[in-house]
Amino acid sequence: MIKRIPVSALKVGMYITDLNNDWIPHNTQRRRGVIKRDETIEKIRKMGVQFVYIDVQKGKDSQDSETATEVDSRNEAALQKAGEQKPGIKPRVPLSEEMVHALGVHTEAQGLVDSFMKNAKLGTPVDVAPIHKLAGELQNSVTRNANALGCLGRIREKDNYLLEHSVNLSVLMTIFGQYRKLSADVMHQIVMGALLHDLGKVLTPDEVLHKPGRLSPQEFEIMKLHARHSRDILSATEGIGQLTVITAAQHHERMDGSGYPEGLKGDEISVYGRMVAIADVYDAITADRVYHKGMTPSQGLKKLLEWSGSHLDPTLVKQFIRCLGLYPVGSLVLLDSGRLGVVVEINEQDQRLPVVRVMYHTKFRMPITVTTIDLSKAGNQDRILRAVDPEQYKIDVRKFLS
């Protein structure tokens, strides 16, 4: 049986199944196994980890624990409560129409960010005008129909994580910022910060940046420097606003001071830093990478709730969930008819009734004709029972998002 315990209850002889520390996106220490030394426990404490998961059939138990099922049920209840309000961004054009524009913007964005980073690495002067223009195009696409870029954000390749993550983060920050009704200038600056937040990685040695295995403690310290490098490069770049610098510099800061590069706590972190931290963690934990199998969108949202307070701003986490929806674009959901569908559009009136693209019937265990269904339409009796893991049915959701 898997249980969650506070780090204060962790003892030698316990078997860890999950360090529960994916809120540290660049930490590749995925330790599983029996704790043999007190020194190991101290290292886990120093990471800022609050709770870990243990297997009581493979190691010692703890009285100060709750089952993983109980934790998930509580997180699910919190997710449902956080999603009670309307998402708030109403599409202005149909998804099919905006998808054409979004594809061009998405492709252009990856190319521009790649070019910007290469020039920064070479130390050559960089022209920020194209990035400013791109930030505006991203915002316009989200305003027209946020679901289009949302779909493209789920069609990703793990070998291209760095560029796709930067673009996805800018999309998430645009959706988040529009939900919070930020001013046009503030929106523009934080979207720029999201696009360029990982710019400092151009100064991270390739053997560390692209290492497929675990980073050593020394390598992890080198990796952490990228946030400071991003701040310094952007601060010295003409045409970059202060909020852009702050957004990029603070994306790894955490509410309890366990983040980096400055170890800021609570309100010491700007609201934009707290926003981008949430979006950054969400995109990182839901992406497949060389050393990490991505969570489903719903699992990712529940993890944000679990880490609220200690690491992430709880009020902003709930707002983030409201603007993405209970079942974010790209979620695979089980309908009460037994069919499986991929969410392609959220419903701005009722998060429980998105537009889904069905393709499989669980009762007959076979593919079915792909059909797009708006669950909010009158006469449609199908309802979502729950989100499911595509791995359970060997379904590649990316095939149904474009």
Short mmCIF file of C-alpha atoms in Angstrom, two decimals:
data_model
loop_
_atom_site.label_atom_id
_atom_site.label_comp_id
_atom_site.label_asym_id
_atom_site.label_seq_id
_atom_site.Cartn_x
_atom_site.Cartn_y
_atom_site.Cartn_z
CA MET A 1 0.00 0.00 0.00
CA ILE A 2 1.22 3.48 -0.92
CA LYS A 3 0.94 6.16 1.75
CA ARG A 4 1.87 9.81 2.06
CA ILE A 5 3.78 10.94 5.13
CA PRO A 6 5.33 14.26 6.23
CA VAL A 7 9.09 14.39 5.89
CA SER A 8 9.28 14.78 9.68
CA ALA A 9 7.97 11.19 9.96
CA LEU A 10 10.49 9.73 7.48
CA LYS A 11 12.76 7.12 9.06
CA VAL A 12 15.50 4.72 8.09
CA GLY A 13 13.94 1.50 6.79
CA MET A 14 11.10 3.15 4.92
CA TYR A 15 10.70 2.56 1.18
CA ILE A 16 10.18 5.74 -0.84
CA THR A 17 8.16 5.46 -4.05
CA ASP A 18 7.90 9.18 -4.83
CA LEU A 19 9.83 12.13 -3.44
CA ASN A 20 6.87 14.30 -4.45
CA ASN A 21 9.24 17.02 -5.62
CA ASP A 22 8.28 17.63 -9.24
CA TRP A 23 7.70 21.25 -8.30
CA ILE A 24 11.50 21.40 -8.76
CA PRO A 25 11.32 21.09 -12.58
CA HIS A 26 15.04 20.62 -13.19
CA ASN A 27 15.62 18.22 -10.34
CA THR A 28 16.20 14.75 -11.81
CA GLN A 29 16.64 13.02 -8.45
CA ARG A 30 13.79 10.51 -8.67
CA ARG A 31 14.88 8.32 -5.77
CA ARG A 32 12.99 5.09 -5.16
CA GLY A 33 14.05 2.56 -2.57
CA VAL A 34 14.77 1.94 1.07
CA ILE A 35 16.15 4.75 3.19
CA LYS A 36 19.37 3.41 4.71
CA ARG A 37 20.93 6.48 6.30
CA ASP A 38 19.79 9.52 8.29
CA GLU A 39 21.94 11.61 5.94
CA THR A 40 19.56 10.77 3.08
CA ILE A 41 16.60 12.04 5.08
CA GLU A 42 18.44 15.28 5.79
CA LYS A 43 19.14 15.78 2.08
CA ILE A 44 15.43 15.34 1.32
CA ARG A 45 14.54 17.90 3.99
CA LYS A 46 16.99 20.41 2.50
CA MET A 47 15.23 20.16 -0.88
CA GLY A 48 12.18 21.75 0.72
CA VAL A 49 10.08 18.61 0.34
CA GLN A 50 7.09 18.60 2.70
CA PHE A 51 5.60 15.14 2.05
CA VAL A 52 6.82 11.91 0.45
CA TYR A 53 5.10 8.70 -0.62
CA ILE A 54 6.16 5.35 0.82
CA ASP A 55 5.31 1.69 0.15
CA VAL A 56 4.52 0.08 3.50
CA GLN A 57 4.72 -3.41 1.99
CA LYS A 58 8.37 -2.88 1.05
CA GLY A 59 9.47 -0.94 4.12
CA LYS A 60 8.47 0.43 7.50
CA ASP A 61 5.04 1.97 8.06
CA SER A 62 4.18 5.22 9.85
CA GLN A 63 1.27 6.17 12.09
CA ASP A 64 1.51 9.71 10.78
CA SER A 65 0.24 8.86 7.29
CA GLU A 66 -2.70 8.70 4.91
CA THR A 67 -3.17 6.48 1.91
CA ALA A 68 -2.42 7.73 -1.60
CA THR A 69 -6.07 7.06 -2.44
CA GLU A 70 -7.22 9.36 0.35
CA VAL A 71 -4.85 12.09 -0.84
CA ASP A 72 -6.07 11.76 -4.41
CA SER A 73 -9.71 11.90 -3.32
CA ARG A 74 -9.06 15.08 -1.35
CA ASN A 75 -7.18 16.62 -4.28
CA GLU A 76 -10.02 15.66 -6.63
CA ALA A 77 -12.57 17.31 -4.33
CA ALA A 78 -10.38 20.44 -4.17
CA LEU A 79 -10.08 20.42 -7.96
CA GLN A 80 -13.85 20.24 -8.39
CA LYS A 81 -14.31 23.10 -5.92
CA ALA A 82 -11.63 25.22 -7.59
CA GLY A 83 -13.33 24.70 -10.93
CA GLU A 84 -16.83 25.71 -9.87
CA GLN A 85 -16.56 29.16 -11.42
CA LYS A 86 -16.65 29.92 -15.14
CA PRO A 87 -13.29 29.94 -16.98
CA GLY A 88 -14.00 33.47 -18.22
CA ILE A 89 -12.48 33.64 -21.74
CA LYS A 90 -15.11 33.29 -24.45
CA PRO A 91 -13.83 32.29 -27.94
CA ARG A 92 -14.49 34.87 -30.64
CA VAL A 93 -13.92 32.58 -33.63
CA PRO A 94 -14.41 28.83 -34.23
CA LEU A 95 -11.58 26.48 -33.26
CA SER A 96 -11.11 25.24 -36.84
CA GLU A 97 -10.63 28.81 -38.07
CA GLU A 98 -8.18 29.83 -35.35
CA MET A 99 -6.19 26.60 -35.63
CA VAL A 100 -4.84 27.74 -39.01
CA HIS A 101 -3.52 31.01 -37.53
CA ALA A 102 -2.33 29.37 -34.32
CA LEU A 103 -0.23 26.81 -36.17
CA GLY A 104 1.65 29.55 -37.95
CA VAL A 105 2.20 31.53 -34.75
CA HIS A 106 3.30 28.43 -32.84
CA THR A 107 5.85 27.46 -35.50
CA GLU A 108 7.13 31.03 -35.78
CA ALA A 109 7.46 31.26 -32.01
CA GLN A 110 9.73 28.22 -31.74
CA GLY A 111 11.94 29.53 -34.55
CA LEU A 112 12.26 33.00 -33.05
CA VAL A 113 13.02 31.80 -29.53
CA ASP A 114 15.62 29.38 -30.94
CA SER A 115 17.24 32.16 -32.96
CA PHE A 116 17.19 34.57 -30.00
CA MET A 117 18.88 32.01 -27.75
CA LYS A 118 21.54 31.16 -30.33
CA ASN A 119 22.42 34.83 -30.79
CA ALA A 120 22.57 35.35 -27.05
CA LYS A 121 24.90 32.35 -26.72
CA LEU A 122 27.23 33.79 -29.36
CA GLY A 123 27.14 37.17 -27.67
CA THR A 124 25.92 38.89 -30.81
CA PRO A 125 23.47 41.83 -30.61
CA VAL A 126 19.87 40.68 -30.57
CA ASP A 127 16.87 42.39 -32.12
CA VAL A 128 13.94 42.20 -29.72
CA ALA A 129 11.44 43.72 -32.18
CA PRO A 130 10.42 40.30 -33.62
CA ILE A 131 9.87 38.95 -30.09
CA HIS A 132 7.67 41.93 -29.23
CA LYS A 133 5.65 41.30 -32.40
CA LEU A 134 5.39 37.59 -31.60
CA ALA A 135 4.14 38.28 -28.06
CA GLY A 136 1.35 40.37 -29.56
CA GLU A 137 0.43 37.63 -32.04
CA LEU A 138 0.25 35.05 -29.27
CA GLN A 139 -2.04 37.28 -27.23
CA ASN A 140 -4.27 37.90 -30.24
CA SER A 141 -4.59 34.17 -30.95
CA VAL A 142 -5.53 33.43 -27.35
CA THR A 143 -8.11 36.24 -27.45
CA ARG A 144 -9.68 34.82 -30.61
CA ASN A 145 -9.75 31.21 -29.35
CA ALA A 146 -7.39 30.02 -26.63
CA ASN A 147 -8.20 26.38 -27.37
CA ALA A 148 -6.21 26.43 -30.62
CA LEU A 149 -2.82 27.14 -29.06
CA GLY A 150 -3.91 24.95 -26.15
CA CYS A 151 -4.28 21.99 -28.50
CA LEU A 152 -0.92 22.66 -30.14
CA GLY A 153 0.68 22.87 -26.71
CA ARG A 154 -0.27 19.24 -26.09
CA ILE A 155 1.25 18.07 -29.41
CA ARG A 156 4.85 18.04 -28.33
CA GLU A 157 8.03 16.04 -28.69
CA LYS A 158 10.26 15.36 -25.70
CA ASP A 159 13.40 15.99 -27.76
CA ASN A 160 12.24 19.57 -28.41
CA TYR A 161 11.21 20.29 -24.83
CA LEU A 162 13.16 23.52 -24.28
CA LEU A 163 11.61 25.47 -27.17
CA GLU A 164 8.11 24.01 -26.83
CA HIS A 165 8.12 24.71 -23.10
CA SER A 166 8.97 28.38 -23.66
CA VAL A 167 6.15 28.79 -26.18
CA ASN A 168 3.65 26.83 -24.07
CA LEU A 169 4.52 28.89 -21.01
CA SER A 170 3.84 32.11 -22.92
CA VAL A 171 0.44 30.72 -23.98
CA LEU A 172 -0.44 29.71 -20.43
CA MET A 173 0.60 33.11 -19.11
CA THR A 174 -1.53 34.81 -21.77
CA ILE A 175 -4.58 32.76 -20.76
CA PHE A 176 -3.82 33.34 -17.07
CA GLY A 177 -3.25 37.08 -17.54
CA GLN A 178 -6.41 37.57 -19.58
CA TYR A 179 -8.42 35.73 -16.93
CA ARG A 180 -7.00 38.09 -14.30
CA LYS A 181 -7.76 41.09 -16.56
CA LEU A 182 -4.22 42.46 -16.52
CA SER A 183 -3.52 45.63 -18.48
CA ALA A 184 -2.26 45.38 -22.06
CA ASP A 185 1.25 46.58 -21.15
CA VAL A 186 1.60 44.22 -18.20
CA MET A 187 0.29 41.33 -20.30
CA HIS A 188 2.79 42.06 -23.03
CA GLN A 189 5.73 42.17 -20.63
CA ILE A 190 4.93 38.95 -18.78
CA VAL A 191 4.33 37.08 -22.04
CA MET A 192 7.76 38.28 -23.18
CA GLY A 193 9.19 37.07 -19.86
CA ALA A 194 7.59 33.66 -20.37
CA LEU A 195 8.96 33.37 -23.91
CA LEU A 196 12.48 34.20 -22.73
CA HIS A 197 12.43 32.76 -19.20
CA ASP A 198 14.93 30.00 -20.04
CA LEU A 199 17.28 32.27 -22.01
CA GLY A 200 19.93 31.81 -19.31
CA LYS A 201 20.30 28.16 -20.27
CA VAL A 202 22.53 29.28 -23.13
CA LEU A 203 25.20 29.68 -20.44
CA THR A 204 24.57 26.22 -18.96
CA PRO A 205 27.17 23.67 -20.14
CA ASP A 206 25.69 21.25 -22.69
CA GLU A 207 26.83 18.23 -20.68
CA VAL A 208 24.59 19.45 -17.84
CA LEU A 209 21.72 20.90 -19.87
CA HIS A 210 21.29 17.81 -22.05
CA LYS A 211 22.32 15.12 -19.58
CA PRO A 212 19.77 12.26 -19.93
CA GLY A 213 20.43 10.79 -16.49
CA ARG A 214 20.37 12.18 -12.98
CA LEU A 215 22.18 15.40 -12.23
CA SER A 216 24.72 15.27 -9.45
CA PRO A 217 24.27 17.81 -6.62
CA GLN A 218 27.03 19.90 -8.19
CA GLU A 219 25.41 19.73 -11.64
CA PHE A 220 22.05 20.68 -10.19
CA GLU A 221 23.60 23.80 -8.65
CA ILE A 222 24.95 24.71 -12.10
CA MET A 223 21.53 24.13 -13.66
CA LYS A 224 19.88 26.40 -11.09
CA LEU A 225 22.04 29.31 -12.20
CA HIS A 226 20.06 29.65 -15.42
CA ALA A 227 17.37 31.79 -13.76
CA ARG A 228 19.99 34.30 -12.64
CA HIS A 229 21.58 34.23 -16.09
CA SER A 230 18.19 34.93 -17.68
CA ARG A 231 17.74 37.93 -15.42
CA ASP A 232 21.21 39.31 -16.20
CA ILE A 233 20.97 38.85 -19.98
CA LEU A 234 17.52 40.42 -20.18
CA SER A 235 18.48 43.29 -17.88
CA ALA A 236 21.33 44.15 -20.25
CA THR A 237 19.16 43.88 -23.39
CA GLU A 238 17.82 47.12 -24.80
CA GLY A 239 14.06 47.16 -25.32
CA ILE A 240 13.22 44.72 -22.49
CA GLY A 241 10.85 45.94 -19.77
CA GLN A 242 11.31 45.46 -16.04
CA LEU A 243 8.34 43.11 -15.65
CA THR A 244 9.80 40.89 -18.38
CA VAL A 245 13.00 40.63 -16.35
CA ILE A 246 11.11 39.90 -13.13
CA THR A 247 8.93 37.23 -14.76
CA ALA A 248 11.96 35.41 -16.15
CA ALA A 249 14.03 35.82 -12.99
CA GLN A 250 11.41 34.54 -10.54
CA HIS A 251 9.93 31.52 -12.33
CA HIS A 252 11.64 29.11 -9.93
CA GLU A 253 11.03 31.01 -6.68
CA ARG A 254 8.72 29.26 -4.17
CA MET A 255 6.43 30.53 -1.42
CA ASP A 256 8.37 28.85 1.39
CA GLY A 257 11.75 30.16 0.22
CA SER A 258 12.91 26.79 -1.12
CA GLY A 259 13.19 28.10 -4.69
CA TYR A 260 15.97 29.84 -6.55
CA PRO A 261 17.93 31.89 -7.47
CA GLU A 262 17.28 34.25 -4.53
CA GLY A 263 15.26 32.06 -2.14
CA LEU A 264 12.47 34.64 -1.97
CA LYS A 265 9.45 33.96 0.26
CA GLY A 266 5.74 34.79 0.02
CA ASP A 267 5.10 38.40 -0.95
CA GLU A 268 8.81 38.92 -1.61
CA ILE A 269 7.97 37.23 -4.91
CA SER A 270 6.05 39.49 -7.30
CA VAL A 271 2.57 38.42 -8.30
CA TYR A 272 3.93 37.84 -11.80
CA GLY A 273 6.68 35.62 -10.41
CA ARG A 274 4.06 33.63 -8.50
CA MET A 275 1.92 33.32 -11.62
CA VAL A 276 4.73 32.14 -13.86
CA ALA A 277 5.90 29.67 -11.20
CA ILE A 278 2.49 27.96 -11.31
CA ALA A 279 2.33 27.88 -15.11
CA ASP A 280 5.94 26.70 -15.36
CA VAL A 281 5.44 23.81 -12.94
CA TYR A 282 2.21 22.76 -14.62
CA ASP A 283 3.72 22.68 -18.10
CA ALA A 284 6.85 20.89 -16.87
CA ILE A 285 5.07 18.10 -14.99
CA THR A 286 2.59 17.42 -17.82
CA ALA A 287 5.32 17.10 -20.48
CA ASP A 288 7.19 13.95 -21.48
CA ARG A 289 10.93 14.43 -21.14
CA VAL A 290 13.97 12.18 -21.38
CA TYR A 291 13.92 11.46 -17.65
CA HIS A 292 10.27 12.12 -16.87
CA LYS A 293 6.92 10.71 -18.00
CA GLY A 294 4.41 13.54 -18.05
CA MET A 295 1.31 13.52 -15.89
CA THR A 296 -2.14 13.95 -17.42
CA PRO A 297 -3.50 17.53 -17.33
CA SER A 298 -5.93 16.64 -14.52
CA GLN A 299 -3.19 14.96 -12.49
CA GLY A 300 -1.07 18.06 -13.00
CA LEU A 301 -3.81 20.35 -11.68
CA LYS A 302 -4.29 18.18 -8.60
CA LYS A 303 -0.55 18.30 -7.92
CA LEU A 304 -0.66 22.10 -8.07
CA LEU A 305 -3.33 21.99 -5.37
CA GLU A 306 -1.29 19.57 -3.28
CA TRP A 307 1.73 21.87 -3.44
CA SER A 308 -0.30 25.02 -2.74
CA GLY A 309 0.69 27.08 0.25
CA SER A 310 4.11 25.59 0.84
CA HIS A 311 5.46 26.05 -2.68
CA LEU A 312 2.82 27.75 -4.84
CA ASP A 313 0.40 30.61 -4.17
CA PRO A 314 -2.92 28.88 -3.28
CA THR A 315 -5.18 31.71 -4.45
CA LEU A 316 -3.44 31.96 -7.81
CA VAL A 317 -3.46 28.17 -8.22
CA LYS A 318 -7.26 28.16 -7.96
CA GLN A 319 -7.48 30.98 -10.49
CA PHE A 320 -5.16 29.10 -12.83
CA ILE A 321 -7.42 26.04 -12.64
CA ARG A 322 -10.50 28.15 -13.37
CA CYS A 323 -8.96 29.61 -16.53
CA LEU A 324 -7.78 26.20 -17.83
CA GLY A 325 -10.93 24.33 -16.86
CA LEU A 326 -11.50 21.17 -14.84
CA TYR A 327 -10.53 19.18 -17.91
CA PRO A 328 -7.87 21.20 -19.75
CA VAL A 329 -7.49 20.89 -23.50
CA GLY A 330 -5.72 17.60 -24.23
CA SER A 331 -7.36 15.70 -21.35
CA LEU A 332 -8.65 12.20 -22.11
CA VAL A 333 -12.01 11.73 -20.41
CA LEU A 334 -14.39 8.80 -19.92
CA LEU A 335 -18.04 9.52 -20.73
CA ASP A 336 -20.91 7.73 -19.02
CA SER A 337 -21.73 6.09 -22.37
CA GLY A 338 -18.39 4.25 -22.12
CA ARG A 339 -16.77 6.28 -24.87
CA LEU A 340 -13.40 8.01 -24.50
CA GLY A 341 -12.89 11.53 -25.77
CA VAL A 342 -10.10 14.10 -25.92
CA VAL A 343 -11.07 17.59 -24.75
CA VAL A 344 -10.50 20.05 -27.60
CA GLU A 345 -12.42 23.07 -26.27
CA ILE A 346 -13.38 24.13 -22.77
CA ASN A 347 -16.86 25.51 -22.11
CA GLU A 348 -16.77 29.10 -20.85
CA GLN A 349 -20.17 28.61 -19.20
CA ASP A 350 -19.77 25.20 -17.53
CA GLN A 351 -16.40 23.51 -17.10
CA ARG A 352 -18.05 20.10 -16.79
CA LEU A 353 -19.33 20.26 -20.39
CA PRO A 354 -16.43 20.79 -22.81
CA VAL A 355 -16.21 19.86 -26.49
CA VAL A 356 -14.66 16.40 -26.86
CA ARG A 357 -13.45 14.30 -29.76
CA VAL A 358 -14.48 10.66 -29.15
CA MET A 359 -12.54 7.80 -30.72
CA TYR A 360 -12.77 4.67 -28.53
CA HIS A 361 -15.45 2.62 -26.74
CA THR A 362 -14.37 1.04 -23.48
CA LYS A 363 -17.31 -1.36 -23.27
CA PHE A 364 -16.49 -2.92 -26.63
CA ARG A 365 -12.75 -2.32 -26.28
CA MET A 366 -12.39 -1.04 -29.80
CA PRO A 367 -11.83 2.19 -31.78
CA ILE A 368 -14.92 3.98 -33.09
CA THR A 369 -15.50 6.63 -35.75
CA VAL A 370 -13.91 9.88 -34.62
CA THR A 371 -16.66 12.37 -33.81
CA THR A 372 -16.59 15.81 -32.20
CA ILE A 373 -19.28 16.31 -29.55
CA ASP A 374 -20.28 19.45 -27.67
CA LEU A 375 -21.45 18.12 -24.30
CA SER A 376 -23.30 21.37 -23.59
CA LYS A 377 -25.67 21.07 -26.55
CA ALA A 378 -29.31 20.37 -25.82
CA GLY A 379 -30.25 16.74 -26.27
CA ASN A 380 -26.77 15.44 -25.54
CA GLN A 381 -27.10 13.15 -22.55
CA ASP A 382 -23.44 12.14 -22.29
CA ARG A 383 -21.51 13.41 -19.26
CA ILE A 384 -17.92 13.09 -18.11
CA LEU A 385 -17.35 10.49 -15.42
CA ARG A 386 -13.67 11.23 -14.89
CA ALA A 387 -10.36 12.01 -16.55
CA VAL A 388 -8.30 8.93 -17.43
CA ASP A 389 -4.68 8.18 -18.26
CA PRO A 390 -4.13 7.61 -22.01
CA GLU A 391 -1.55 4.95 -21.13
CA GLN A 392 -4.35 2.78 -19.74
CA TYR A 393 -5.85 2.47 -23.21
CA LYS A 394 -2.67 3.00 -25.27
CA ILE A 395 -4.14 6.12 -26.89
CA ASP A 396 -1.98 8.91 -28.28
CA VAL A 397 -4.12 11.99 -27.65
CA ARG A 398 -1.91 14.09 -29.93
CA LYS A 399 -3.48 12.43 -32.97
CA PHE A 400 -6.87 13.95 -32.13
CA LEU A 401 -5.87 17.54 -31.35
CA SER A 402 -5.04 19.01 -34.74
#
